[in-house]
């Protein structure tokens, strides 16, 4: 996939981008006419345009929406959905959206926690990359090209088709779209061994605001740096990514050990905080906190589920854990040997009976939820953990969890400024919180959102400070948003420094260089520096 789906569009189309300020009637009909007029093949583009009057409009809109909280009758809908089949369709869509002042929301898998890939408060269209999902795996050179509309499950499946000892270090939710996952960093169960998904991107093809198709060489190292963790819908439309594959053993080992409060969960978790980030980088661990039924009838308790992936066999893992973390009480019966790709399904909570479930984009149930994230640099004392348990005993936390993912390993070795994702050395673990409720309860969603905000407030004492860091791919509009119109550097830095720390400054300069008019934008996209006197810049 040296140049995936790059058609020879007439030079006239690229020239038209420089004339996009032309004064045409700003109407939806004119936008549709523009698509037809400026497409190299008007017949082909007509097949990928879905207006609200089209019977396929709602099914196409809804199929990739993963958070039902942002899919209600009151949720703003796009004027049109474009599902491009070739690059010229994307180029034409960008040009006509600029001309007719419509925002573009770019969607690959639809997993944005706040729905920013398919919702906007101003007139907008969705550019849905579902048809850009080609994958080419080259096992000889240990690389792959993957288009942005593919899911990470599809990528894993195509790798395993050709090799049992190559893998890719991305997430465990196999329905996530590659485009969003890679552009926000992308962590998974190989993180402590190999780092992030974005750390293994070695080339990309992108369409910029002027309709040019760029690769790493032609876009330059600044822009190439920015798209690997600086967020999607900001710098252009990334068509495809070239990634390095990584070696894994044919057999890996997983385990889950559940401990309740009655089984000393508080003390065991307190101990894990001190050793999880120091374990060998072949060993990934996380802990999930939930409220469960107690052994006492009619009562609830807190459960800590300790889960691990070890890149080796059971006979190596057991003595390691017994030496470094004896408090867990791990025994051989807790462990299962399997292939690397099966471990992805294991951590994703999906049946391992058929690997082709990785190709099913709708295998996981949709949820109605709100989520947040933090980074922890010092162990939380037992008294602090007990305060967390109190929050989980509240009635709004029936469907809620807190996940702690141990860092260290390779993550400690990669400099903070290597990519926009800055959360490297110094973090014991990443903490994430999620509360869910039934779609029928959406009218009462505020009580659940209030609960997670109370938990987040409680955690202030125990997490990173100045800034209080957050993970971009766990989008949270509570931490700050851009304006509908002009957004100053100072305002955007409220949320930007939390996601990117000092890398935010460089991202702003890259944005100013490649998209100075801020065409690609959303509520948390990087803004360009403006000539406005209000904006002093970094």
Coordinates of C-alpha atoms in Angstrom, one line a residue:
X1 CA 0.0 0.0 0.0
X2 CA 2.7 2.4 -1.0
X3 CA 0.2 4.9 -2.1
X4 CA -3.3 3.7 -1.1
X5 CA -6.1 4.7 -3.3
X6 CA -4.5 7.9 -4.5
X7 CA -6.2 8.7 -7.8
X8 CA -4.9 11.2 -10.4
X9 CA -7.4 14.0 -9.7
X10 CA -7.2 16.9 -12.1
X11 CA -4.8 19.6 -11.0
X12 CA -7.8 22.0 -11.2
X13 CA -9.3 20.5 -8.0
X14 CA -6.2 21.4 -5.9
X15 CA -6.1 24.9 -7.5
X16 CA -9.8 25.3 -6.4
X17 CA -8.8 25.1 -2.8
X18 CA -7.1 28.4 -3.0
X19 CA -10.3 29.9 -4.2
X20 CA -12.4 28.5 -1.4
X21 CA -13.3 31.9 -0.1
X22 CA -15.5 32.5 -3.2
X23 CA -18.9 33.8 -2.3
X24 CA -21.4 31.1 -3.2
X25 CA -24.8 30.8 -1.7
X26 CA -24.3 29.2 1.7
X27 CA -27.0 26.6 1.4
X28 CA -27.1 22.8 1.7
X29 CA -28.3 22.4 -1.8
X30 CA -25.3 24.4 -3.1
X31 CA -23.1 22.1 -1.0
X32 CA -24.5 19.0 -2.7
X33 CA -24.2 20.7 -6.1
X34 CA -20.6 21.5 -5.3
X35 CA -19.8 17.9 -4.6
X36 CA -21.2 16.9 -7.9
X37 CA -19.7 19.7 -9.8
X38 CA -16.2 19.3 -8.5
X39 CA -16.0 15.6 -8.4
X40 CA -13.8 13.9 -11.0
X41 CA -16.6 11.3 -11.2
X42 CA -20.0 12.8 -10.2
X43 CA -21.7 9.4 -10.6
X44 CA -19.4 7.7 -8.1
X45 CA -19.6 10.4 -5.5
X46 CA -23.4 10.4 -5.6
X47 CA -23.3 6.9 -4.3
X48 CA -21.5 7.8 -1.1
X49 CA -23.7 10.9 -0.2
X50 CA -26.4 10.3 2.3
X51 CA -28.8 13.2 3.2
X52 CA -31.4 13.1 5.9
X53 CA -34.1 12.2 3.4
X54 CA -32.2 9.0 2.4
X55 CA -33.5 5.8 3.9
X56 CA -29.9 4.7 4.7
X57 CA -29.0 8.0 6.5
X58 CA -30.0 6.9 10.1
X59 CA -28.6 3.3 9.8
X60 CA -25.3 4.7 8.6
X61 CA -25.2 7.4 11.3
X62 CA -26.1 5.1 14.1
X63 CA -24.0 2.0 13.3
X64 CA -20.8 3.5 14.5
X65 CA -22.1 5.5 17.4
X66 CA -20.7 3.8 20.5
X67 CA -21.8 6.1 23.3
X68 CA -25.6 6.3 23.4
X69 CA -25.4 9.3 25.7
X70 CA -24.7 11.4 22.6
X71 CA -27.3 9.7 20.4
X72 CA -30.7 11.0 21.4
X73 CA -33.5 12.7 19.6
X74 CA -32.1 16.1 20.8
X75 CA -28.5 15.3 19.6
X76 CA -27.6 17.5 16.5
X77 CA -27.4 15.5 13.3
X78 CA -25.2 16.1 10.3
X79 CA -26.7 17.7 7.2
X80 CA -25.1 14.9 5.2
X81 CA -22.9 11.8 5.6
X82 CA -20.2 11.1 3.1
X83 CA -18.7 7.6 3.0
X84 CA -15.8 8.1 0.5
X85 CA -14.6 5.2 -1.7
X86 CA -11.6 7.1 -3.1
X87 CA -9.3 10.0 -2.2
X88 CA -10.9 12.3 -4.7
X89 CA -14.2 12.0 -2.7
X90 CA -12.4 13.3 0.4
X91 CA -10.7 16.1 -1.5
X92 CA -14.0 17.3 -3.0
X93 CA -15.7 17.1 0.4
X94 CA -13.0 19.2 2.1
X95 CA -13.2 21.8 -0.7
X96 CA -17.0 22.0 -0.7
X97 CA -17.2 22.2 3.1
X98 CA -14.7 25.0 3.1
X99 CA -16.6 26.8 0.4
X100 CA -20.0 26.5 2.1
X101 CA -18.8 26.9 5.6
X102 CA -19.8 23.5 6.9
X103 CA -17.7 21.8 9.6
X104 CA -16.4 18.3 9.0
X105 CA -16.4 15.6 11.6
X106 CA -14.1 12.7 10.7
X107 CA -15.2 9.3 11.9
X108 CA -13.3 6.0 11.7
X109 CA -14.7 3.8 14.5
X110 CA -17.1 6.2 16.4
X111 CA -15.6 5.5 19.8
X112 CA -15.0 9.2 20.8
X113 CA -16.2 9.3 24.4
X114 CA -17.9 12.6 23.8
X115 CA -19.1 11.9 20.3
X116 CA -17.0 14.6 18.7
X117 CA -16.5 12.5 15.6
X118 CA -20.2 12.6 14.8
X119 CA -21.7 15.5 16.7
X120 CA -21.4 19.3 16.4
X121 CA -23.4 22.3 17.6
X122 CA -22.9 24.1 14.2
X123 CA -24.0 23.0 10.7
X124 CA -21.7 20.0 9.9
X125 CA -21.2 16.9 7.8
X126 CA -19.7 13.6 8.7
X127 CA -16.8 12.2 6.7
X128 CA -17.1 8.5 7.6
X129 CA -14.0 6.5 6.6
X130 CA -15.7 3.1 6.9
X131 CA -14.8 2.2 3.4
X132 CA -11.1 3.1 3.9
X133 CA -10.2 -0.2 5.7
X134 CA -7.6 -1.9 3.5
X135 CA -4.8 -3.6 5.4
X136 CA -1.5 -5.0 3.9
X137 CA 0.8 -7.0 6.1
X138 CA 4.4 -7.5 5.1
X139 CA 5.9 -10.1 7.5
X140 CA 9.3 -10.2 5.8
X141 CA 9.9 -6.5 6.7
X142 CA 7.7 -6.7 9.8
X143 CA 5.5 -3.7 8.7
X144 CA 1.9 -3.1 7.7
X145 CA -0.1 -0.4 6.0
X146 CA -3.6 0.1 7.5
X147 CA -6.2 2.6 6.4
X148 CA -7.9 4.8 9.0
X149 CA -11.3 3.2 8.7
X150 CA -10.1 -0.2 9.7
X151 CA -10.5 -1.4 13.2
X152 CA -7.7 -2.6 15.4
X153 CA -9.4 -6.0 15.5
X154 CA -9.2 -6.2 11.7
X155 CA -5.5 -5.2 11.9
X156 CA -4.8 -8.0 14.5
X157 CA -6.7 -10.6 12.4
X158 CA -4.7 -9.8 9.3
X159 CA -1.4 -10.0 11.2
X160 CA -2.3 -13.3 12.7
X161 CA -3.3 -14.7 9.3
X162 CA 0.3 -14.4 8.3
X163 CA 2.3 -14.8 11.5
X164 CA 1.8 -16.2 15.0
X165 CA 4.9 -14.4 16.4
X166 CA 4.2 -10.8 15.2
X167 CA 1.8 -8.4 16.9
X168 CA 1.0 -4.7 17.2
X169 CA 0.9 -2.8 20.5
X170 CA -2.6 -1.2 20.4
X171 CA -5.8 -1.5 22.5
X172 CA -8.0 -4.5 23.5
X173 CA -11.3 -3.1 22.4
X174 CA -11.2 -4.6 18.9
X175 CA -13.9 -2.4 17.4
X176 CA -12.0 0.8 17.9
X177 CA -11.1 2.6 14.6
X178 CA -7.5 2.8 13.7
X179 CA -7.7 6.5 12.8
X180 CA -8.8 7.8 16.2
X181 CA -6.8 5.3 18.2
X182 CA -3.5 6.0 16.6
X183 CA -4.0 9.8 16.5
X184 CA -4.5 9.9 20.2
X185 CA -1.6 7.7 21.1
X186 CA -3.2 4.3 21.7
X187 CA -2.2 2.1 24.6
X188 CA -2.8 -1.6 25.2
X189 CA -1.5 -4.7 26.9
X190 CA 1.9 -4.6 25.1
X191 CA 2.5 -1.1 26.4
X192 CA 5.1 -1.9 29.0
X193 CA 7.1 -4.0 26.5
X194 CA 6.8 -1.8 23.4
X195 CA 5.1 1.5 24.2
X196 CA 2.1 3.0 22.4
X197 CA 0.6 2.3 19.0
X198 CA 1.7 5.8 17.9
X199 CA 5.3 5.0 18.9
X200 CA 5.3 2.4 16.0
X201 CA 3.9 4.5 13.2
X202 CA 6.7 5.1 10.7
X203 CA 4.8 6.7 7.8
X204 CA 1.4 8.0 6.9
X205 CA -0.7 9.4 4.1
X206 CA -2.7 12.5 4.8
X207 CA -4.9 14.9 2.9
X208 CA -4.4 18.5 4.2
X209 CA -6.7 21.5 4.2
X210 CA -5.6 22.4 0.6
X211 CA -6.4 18.9 -0.7
X212 CA -2.8 17.8 -1.1
X213 CA -1.9 14.1 -0.5
X214 CA 1.2 14.0 1.7
X215 CA 3.4 11.3 3.1
X216 CA 6.0 11.6 5.9
X217 CA 8.6 13.1 3.6
X218 CA 6.3 15.7 2.0
X219 CA 4.4 16.6 5.2
X220 CA 7.6 17.1 7.2
X221 CA 8.6 15.9 10.6
X222 CA 6.6 18.5 12.5
X223 CA 3.3 17.5 11.1
X224 CA 4.2 13.8 11.2
X225 CA 5.0 14.2 14.9
X226 CA 1.7 16.0 15.5
X227 CA -0.6 13.3 14.0
X228 CA 0.9 10.6 16.2
X229 CA -0.9 11.5 19.4
X230 CA -2.0 15.1 18.8
X231 CA -5.6 14.1 18.0
X232 CA -7.7 13.5 15.0
X233 CA -9.9 16.1 13.2
X234 CA -7.2 18.7 13.7
X235 CA -4.4 18.6 11.1
X236 CA -6.1 16.9 8.1
X237 CA -7.6 13.6 7.1
X238 CA -5.1 10.7 7.7
X239 CA -5.9 8.1 5.0
X240 CA -3.5 5.4 6.1
X241 CA -0.7 4.5 8.5
X242 CA 2.5 2.5 8.1
X243 CA 3.3 0.6 11.3
X244 CA 6.2 -1.5 12.6
X245 CA 5.1 -4.9 13.9
X246 CA 6.7 -6.3 17.1
X247 CA 7.7 -9.8 18.1
X248 CA 5.8 -11.9 20.6
X249 CA 6.2 -15.5 21.7
X250 CA 3.8 -18.1 20.4
X251 CA 2.5 -18.7 23.9
X252 CA 1.6 -16.1 26.5
X253 CA 0.0 -16.4 29.9
X254 CA -2.9 -14.5 31.4
X255 CA -4.6 -14.5 34.8
X256 CA -7.4 -12.8 36.7
X257 CA -7.4 -12.9 40.5
X258 CA -10.4 -11.3 42.2
X259 CA -10.1 -10.0 45.8
X260 CA -13.0 -8.4 47.8
X261 CA -12.7 -6.2 50.8
X262 CA -13.2 -9.3 53.0
X263 CA -10.3 -10.9 51.2
X264 CA -7.9 -8.0 52.0
X265 CA -8.4 -6.2 48.7
X266 CA -7.4 -2.8 50.2
X267 CA -4.0 -4.0 51.4
X268 CA -3.2 -6.0 48.3
X269 CA -4.1 -3.1 46.0
X270 CA -2.0 -0.8 48.2
X271 CA 1.0 -3.1 47.7
X272 CA 0.3 -3.4 43.9
X273 CA 0.7 0.4 43.6
X274 CA 4.3 0.0 44.8
X275 CA 5.4 -2.8 42.5
X276 CA 3.2 -2.8 39.4
X277 CA 5.4 -0.3 37.5
X278 CA 8.6 -2.0 38.6
X279 CA 7.8 -5.5 37.3
X280 CA 9.6 -6.9 34.3
X281 CA 8.4 -5.3 31.1
X282 CA 7.2 -8.7 29.8
X283 CA 4.5 -8.4 32.5
X284 CA 1.5 -6.1 32.1
X285 CA -0.9 -5.7 35.0
X286 CA -4.1 -3.8 35.6
X287 CA -6.7 -3.6 38.4
X288 CA -10.4 -3.0 38.0
X289 CA -12.5 -1.8 40.9
X290 CA -16.3 -2.6 40.9
X291 CA -19.1 -3.0 43.3
X292 CA -20.3 -6.6 43.6
X293 CA -22.6 -8.8 45.7
X294 CA -21.2 -9.8 49.0
X295 CA -21.1 -13.3 50.4
X296 CA -23.5 -12.0 52.9
X297 CA -27.0 -12.0 51.5
X298 CA -28.4 -8.6 50.6
X299 CA -25.1 -6.8 51.0
X300 CA -22.6 -5.3 48.6
X301 CA -18.8 -5.2 48.7
X302 CA -15.9 -3.9 46.6
X303 CA -14.0 -6.2 44.3
X304 CA -10.5 -5.6 42.9
X305 CA -9.8 -7.7 39.8
X306 CA -6.1 -8.1 39.3
X307 CA -5.4 -9.1 35.6
X308 CA -2.1 -9.7 33.9
X309 CA -0.5 -10.7 30.6
X310 CA 2.9 -12.3 30.7
X311 CA 4.9 -12.8 27.5
X312 CA 6.0 -16.3 28.4
X313 CA 4.8 -19.5 30.0
X314 CA 3.1 -20.3 33.3
X315 CA 6.2 -22.0 34.7
X316 CA 8.1 -18.7 34.4
X317 CA 5.2 -16.5 35.6
X318 CA 4.3 -18.3 38.8
X319 CA 7.7 -17.9 40.6
X320 CA 8.0 -14.3 39.3
X321 CA 4.7 -13.3 41.0
X322 CA 5.4 -15.4 44.1
X323 CA 8.7 -13.5 44.5
X324 CA 7.6 -10.0 43.6
X325 CA 3.9 -9.9 44.6
X326 CA 3.3 -12.8 47.0
X327 CA 0.4 -10.9 48.6
X328 CA -1.7 -11.8 45.5
X329 CA -1.6 -15.5 46.3
X330 CA -1.4 -16.5 42.6
X331 CA -1.6 -20.3 41.9
X332 CA -1.2 -22.2 38.7
X333 CA -5.0 -22.8 38.5
X334 CA -5.5 -19.0 38.0
X335 CA -3.4 -19.0 34.9
X336 CA -4.2 -19.8 31.2
X337 CA -1.7 -20.1 28.4
X338 CA -2.9 -18.9 25.0
X339 CA -1.7 -17.0 21.9
X340 CA -1.1 -13.2 21.9
X341 CA -4.2 -12.5 19.8
X342 CA -6.4 -14.6 22.1
X343 CA -5.1 -12.5 25.0
X344 CA -6.5 -9.5 23.3
X345 CA -9.9 -11.1 23.3
X346 CA -9.4 -12.2 26.9
X347 CA -8.7 -8.7 28.1
X348 CA -11.5 -7.3 25.9
X349 CA -14.0 -9.6 27.6
X350 CA -14.8 -11.4 24.3
X351 CA -15.2 -15.1 23.6
X352 CA -12.0 -16.7 22.3
X353 CA -13.7 -19.5 20.5
X354 CA -13.6 -17.8 17.1
X355 CA -10.8 -15.4 16.1
X356 CA -13.0 -14.0 13.3
X357 CA -14.9 -12.1 15.9
X358 CA -12.1 -9.6 15.5
X359 CA -13.7 -8.7 12.1
X360 CA -17.1 -8.0 13.7
X361 CA -17.3 -4.2 14.1
X362 CA -20.6 -4.6 16.1
X363 CA -19.5 -7.5 18.4
X364 CA -19.6 -5.3 21.6
X365 CA -22.8 -3.9 23.1
X366 CA -23.2 -0.2 23.0
X367 CA -23.3 1.7 26.3
X368 CA -24.6 4.9 27.7
X369 CA -21.8 6.3 29.8
X370 CA -19.5 9.1 31.0
X371 CA -15.8 8.6 31.6
X372 CA -12.7 10.4 33.0
X373 CA -9.0 9.8 33.4
X374 CA -6.1 10.6 35.6
X375 CA -2.4 9.8 36.1
X376 CA -1.1 8.7 39.5
X377 CA 2.5 9.4 40.6
X378 CA 2.5 8.4 44.2
X379 CA 0.7 5.4 45.9
X380 CA -2.7 6.3 47.3
X381 CA -2.7 5.5 51.0
X382 CA -5.1 2.9 52.3
X383 CA -7.2 5.6 53.9
X384 CA -7.5 7.2 50.4
X385 CA -8.5 3.9 48.8
X386 CA -11.2 3.5 51.5
X387 CA -12.6 6.9 50.4
X388 CA -12.9 5.5 46.9
X389 CA -14.8 2.5 48.2
X390 CA -17.3 4.9 49.9
X391 CA -18.0 6.5 46.5
X392 CA -18.6 3.1 44.9
X393 CA -21.0 2.1 47.6
X394 CA -23.3 5.0 46.5
X395 CA -26.4 4.0 44.6
X396 CA -25.4 5.7 41.3
X397 CA -22.4 3.3 41.0
X398 CA -24.3 0.1 40.1
X399 CA -22.7 0.0 36.7
X400 CA -19.3 1.7 37.3
X401 CA -15.6 0.9 37.5
X402 CA -12.2 2.3 38.1
X403 CA -9.3 0.9 36.2
X404 CA -5.7 1.2 37.1
X405 CA -3.1 0.4 34.4
X406 CA 0.5 -0.1 35.5
X407 CA 3.0 2.0 33.6
X408 CA 6.8 1.7 33.7
X409 CA 8.8 -0.5 31.4
X410 CA 9.2 0.9 27.9
X411 CA 6.9 3.9 28.8
X412 CA 9.7 5.1 31.2
X413 CA 12.3 5.0 28.4
X414 CA 10.5 7.2 25.8
X415 CA 11.1 10.9 26.2
X416 CA 8.0 13.0 27.1
X417 CA 8.4 15.1 23.9
X418 CA 9.0 12.2 21.6
X419 CA 5.3 12.3 20.5
X420 CA 2.4 14.6 21.6
X421 CA 1.4 12.0 24.1
X422 CA 3.4 13.1 27.2
X423 CA 2.5 10.6 30.0
X424 CA 5.7 8.7 30.2
X425 CA 8.3 8.4 33.1
X426 CA 7.1 9.2 36.6
X427 CA 3.7 7.6 36.3
X428 CA 2.9 4.6 38.5
X429 CA -0.3 4.0 36.6
X430 CA -3.1 5.5 34.6
X431 CA -6.5 5.7 36.4
X432 CA -9.7 5.8 34.4
X433 CA -13.3 6.0 35.7
X434 CA -16.5 5.1 34.0
X435 CA -20.2 5.1 35.0
X436 CA -22.9 3.7 32.8
X437 CA -26.7 3.5 32.8
X438 CA -29.5 2.2 30.7
X439 CA -30.6 4.1 27.6
X440 CA -34.1 4.3 29.2
X441 CA -32.5 6.3 32.1
X442 CA -31.0 9.0 29.8
X443 CA -33.5 11.5 31.2
X444 CA -31.8 11.0 34.6
X445 CA -28.3 10.9 33.2
X446 CA -27.3 13.9 35.3
X447 CA -27.3 12.0 38.5
X448 CA -24.8 9.5 37.1
X449 CA -22.6 12.3 35.6
X450 CA -22.7 14.0 39.0
X451 CA -21.5 10.8 40.7
X452 CA -18.4 10.5 38.4
X453 CA -17.7 14.2 38.9
X454 CA -17.8 13.7 42.7
X455 CA -15.4 10.7 42.4
X456 CA -13.1 12.8 40.1
X457 CA -13.2 15.6 42.6
X458 CA -12.3 13.2 45.5
X459 CA -9.3 11.9 43.5
X460 CA -7.8 15.4 43.2
X461 CA -5.5 14.9 46.3
X462 CA -4.1 11.7 44.9
X463 CA -3.3 12.3 41.2
X464 CA -1.0 14.5 39.1
X465 CA -1.1 18.2 39.5
X466 CA -0.2 21.4 37.6
X467 CA -1.5 20.2 35.2
X468 CA -3.9 17.5 36.3
X469 CA -3.1 15.2 33.4
X470 CA -5.7 13.3 31.3
X471 CA -5.6 10.9 28.4
X472 CA -6.7 12.4 25.1
X473 CA -8.4 9.2 23.8
X474 CA -10.6 9.2 27.0
X475 CA -12.1 12.5 25.9
X476 CA -13.7 14.6 28.6
X477 CA -15.3 17.9 27.9
X478 CA -15.5 18.7 31.6
X479 CA -11.8 19.7 31.6
X480 CA -12.4 22.5 29.1
X481 CA -13.6 23.3 25.5
X482 CA -13.0 25.6 22.6
X483 CA -15.5 28.3 21.6
X484 CA -17.7 27.8 18.6
X485 CA -15.8 30.7 17.0
X486 CA -12.4 32.1 17.9
X487 CA -10.6 30.3 20.7
X488 CA -7.5 31.9 22.3
X489 CA -4.4 30.0 23.1
X490 CA -5.0 30.7 26.8
X491 CA -8.5 29.2 26.7
X492 CA -7.4 26.1 24.7
X493 CA -4.5 25.5 27.0
X494 CA -6.9 24.9 29.9
X495 CA -7.7 21.5 28.4
X496 CA -4.6 21.2 26.1
X497 CA -2.0 21.2 28.8
X498 CA -3.9 18.4 30.6
X499 CA -3.8 16.2 27.6
X500 CA -0.4 17.2 26.1
X501 CA 1.5 19.0 28.9
X502 CA 4.3 21.1 27.3
X503 CA 3.8 19.4 23.9
X504 CA 0.7 21.5 23.5
X505 CA 2.8 24.5 22.5
X506 CA 4.4 22.6 19.6
X507 CA 1.0 21.3 18.5
X508 CA -0.3 24.9 18.3
X509 CA 2.6 25.9 16.2
X510 CA 2.1 22.9 13.8
X511 CA -1.6 23.7 13.5
X512 CA -0.8 27.4 12.7
X513 CA 1.6 26.2 10.0
X514 CA -0.7 23.6 8.3
X515 CA -4.3 24.9 9.0
X516 CA -4.0 28.6 9.9
X517 CA -7.7 29.2 9.2
X518 CA -8.7 26.4 11.6
X519 CA -10.9 24.5 9.1
X520 CA -10.4 21.1 10.9
X521 CA -11.8 21.7 14.3
X522 CA -14.0 20.5 17.1
X523 CA -14.6 21.3 20.8
X524 CA -11.1 20.0 21.7
X525 CA -9.0 20.4 18.6
X526 CA -5.7 22.2 18.6
X527 CA -6.3 25.9 17.6
X528 CA -3.9 27.9 15.5
X529 CA -2.3 31.1 16.8
X530 CA -4.4 34.0 15.6
X531 CA -3.3 37.5 14.7
X532 CA -6.0 38.7 17.1
X533 CA -4.5 40.9 19.9
X534 CA -6.4 38.8 22.3
X535 CA -4.1 35.9 21.6
X536 CA -0.6 36.3 23.0
X537 CA 0.4 32.8 22.1
X538 CA 2.7 30.5 24.0

